[in-house]
């Protein structure tokens, strides 16, 4: 397993709609349910129509055939990397 740390700070945001989300950003993850629309983005790329937001997230990716991205709170970031690297 090869982990790649992402240096950016991320935020999880609930938005009014997706019209102000910058889809040209390097990282942008969108979730939509019948109750809300959420965006995970680099903190400096937060859309202007945010209803709620939670800052303080970091991310890394597990590189492979299908790359997975993992978010963790900044306080737990180094520990999460350490545990996964030890687990192999």
mmCIF file of C-alpha atoms in Angstrom:
data_model
loop_
_atom_site.group_PDB
_atom_site.id
_atom_site.type_symbol
_atom_site.label_atom_id
_atom_site.label_comp_id
_atom_site.label_asym_id
_atom_site.label_seq_id
_atom_site.Cartn_x
_atom_site.Cartn_y
_atom_site.Cartn_z
ATOM 1 C CA UNK A 1 0.000 0.000 0.000
ATOM 2 C CA UNK A 2 1.408 3.365 -1.014
ATOM 3 C CA UNK A 3 0.097 6.416 0.833
ATOM 4 C CA UNK A 4 0.437 9.908 -0.613
ATOM 5 C CA UNK A 5 -0.098 12.816 1.778
ATOM 6 C CA UNK A 6 -2.027 15.771 0.420
ATOM 7 C CA UNK A 7 -0.645 19.019 1.815
ATOM 8 C CA UNK A 8 -3.814 21.080 1.460
ATOM 9 C CA UNK A 9 -6.248 21.807 4.275
ATOM 10 C CA UNK A 10 -9.794 20.656 3.500
ATOM 11 C CA UNK A 11 -13.274 21.695 4.603
ATOM 12 C CA UNK A 12 -16.573 19.835 4.572
ATOM 13 C CA UNK A 13 -19.388 22.144 3.491
ATOM 14 C CA UNK A 14 -23.139 21.983 3.170
ATOM 15 C CA UNK A 15 -24.185 24.217 0.258
ATOM 16 C CA UNK A 16 -27.489 25.705 -0.916
ATOM 17 C CA UNK A 17 -26.932 24.252 -4.374
ATOM 18 C CA UNK A 18 -24.021 23.165 -6.553
ATOM 19 C CA UNK A 19 -24.005 26.227 -8.841
ATOM 20 C CA UNK A 20 -21.117 27.973 -7.035
ATOM 21 C CA UNK A 21 -18.894 24.904 -6.652
ATOM 22 C CA UNK A 22 -15.657 25.336 -8.594
ATOM 23 C CA UNK A 23 -15.420 22.087 -10.516
ATOM 24 C CA UNK A 24 -12.064 23.214 -11.928
ATOM 25 C CA UNK A 25 -10.454 22.969 -8.482
ATOM 26 C CA UNK A 26 -7.735 20.367 -8.139
ATOM 27 C CA UNK A 27 -9.799 18.572 -5.461
ATOM 28 C CA UNK A 28 -13.581 18.654 -5.170
ATOM 29 C CA UNK A 29 -15.769 15.856 -3.837
ATOM 30 C CA UNK A 30 -19.553 16.234 -4.071
ATOM 31 C CA UNK A 31 -22.287 14.344 -2.253
ATOM 32 C CA UNK A 32 -26.023 14.773 -2.783
ATOM 33 C CA UNK A 33 -28.969 13.256 -0.942
ATOM 34 C CA UNK A 34 -32.665 14.059 -0.737
ATOM 35 C CA UNK A 35 -31.865 16.291 2.254
ATOM 36 C CA UNK A 36 -28.624 18.089 1.418
ATOM 37 C CA UNK A 37 -25.767 18.800 -0.940
ATOM 38 C CA UNK A 38 -22.268 18.536 0.486
ATOM 39 C CA UNK A 39 -18.858 19.438 -0.835
ATOM 40 C CA UNK A 40 -15.407 18.515 0.389
ATOM 41 C CA UNK A 41 -12.925 21.002 -1.002
ATOM 42 C CA UNK A 42 -9.644 22.728 -0.303
ATOM 43 C CA UNK A 43 -10.363 25.302 2.400
ATOM 44 C CA UNK A 44 -9.281 28.168 0.136
ATOM 45 C CA UNK A 45 -11.829 27.043 -2.518
ATOM 46 C CA UNK A 46 -14.986 27.132 -0.390
ATOM 47 C CA UNK A 47 -18.021 28.190 -2.459
ATOM 48 C CA UNK A 48 -19.790 31.428 -1.536
ATOM 49 C CA UNK A 49 -23.180 29.754 -0.967
ATOM 50 C CA UNK A 50 -22.166 27.677 2.053
ATOM 51 C CA UNK A 51 -24.877 27.015 4.648
ATOM 52 C CA UNK A 52 -22.609 25.159 7.113
ATOM 53 C CA UNK A 53 -18.929 24.299 7.098
ATOM 54 C CA UNK A 54 -16.425 22.362 9.141
ATOM 55 C CA UNK A 55 -12.755 23.188 8.696
ATOM 56 C CA UNK A 56 -9.769 21.279 10.002
ATOM 57 C CA UNK A 57 -9.594 18.257 7.710
ATOM 58 C CA UNK A 58 -6.549 16.695 6.031
ATOM 59 C CA UNK A 59 -6.453 14.039 3.334
ATOM 60 C CA UNK A 60 -4.253 11.372 1.842
ATOM 61 C CA UNK A 61 -4.702 8.922 -0.948
ATOM 62 C CA UNK A 62 -4.041 5.229 -1.184
ATOM 63 C CA UNK A 63 -2.561 4.824 -4.630
ATOM 64 C CA UNK A 64 -3.330 1.761 -6.688
ATOM 65 C CA UNK A 65 -5.535 0.573 -9.504
ATOM 66 C CA UNK A 66 -8.474 2.443 -7.979
ATOM 67 C CA UNK A 67 -7.181 5.361 -5.934
ATOM 68 C CA UNK A 68 -9.007 5.941 -2.651
ATOM 69 C CA UNK A 69 -9.016 9.256 -0.813
ATOM 70 C CA UNK A 70 -9.225 9.289 2.975
ATOM 71 C CA UNK A 71 -10.183 12.306 5.083
ATOM 72 C CA UNK A 72 -9.329 12.645 8.733
ATOM 73 C CA UNK A 73 -9.432 15.490 11.187
ATOM 74 C CA UNK A 74 -6.131 17.371 11.297
ATOM 75 C CA UNK A 75 -5.573 16.338 14.927
ATOM 76 C CA UNK A 76 -5.608 12.646 13.917
ATOM 77 C CA UNK A 77 -3.802 12.943 10.586
ATOM 78 C CA UNK A 78 -0.273 11.848 11.535
ATOM 79 C CA UNK A 79 -1.588 8.984 13.661
ATOM 80 C CA UNK A 80 -3.846 7.741 10.846
ATOM 81 C CA UNK A 81 -0.913 7.702 8.423
ATOM 82 C CA UNK A 82 1.272 5.908 10.969
ATOM 83 C CA UNK A 83 -1.316 3.205 11.702
ATOM 84 C CA UNK A 84 -1.998 2.505 8.023
ATOM 85 C CA UNK A 85 1.693 2.377 7.140
ATOM 86 C CA UNK A 86 2.334 -0.078 9.975
ATOM 87 C CA UNK A 87 -0.585 -2.230 8.835
ATOM 88 C CA UNK A 88 0.897 -2.396 5.354
#
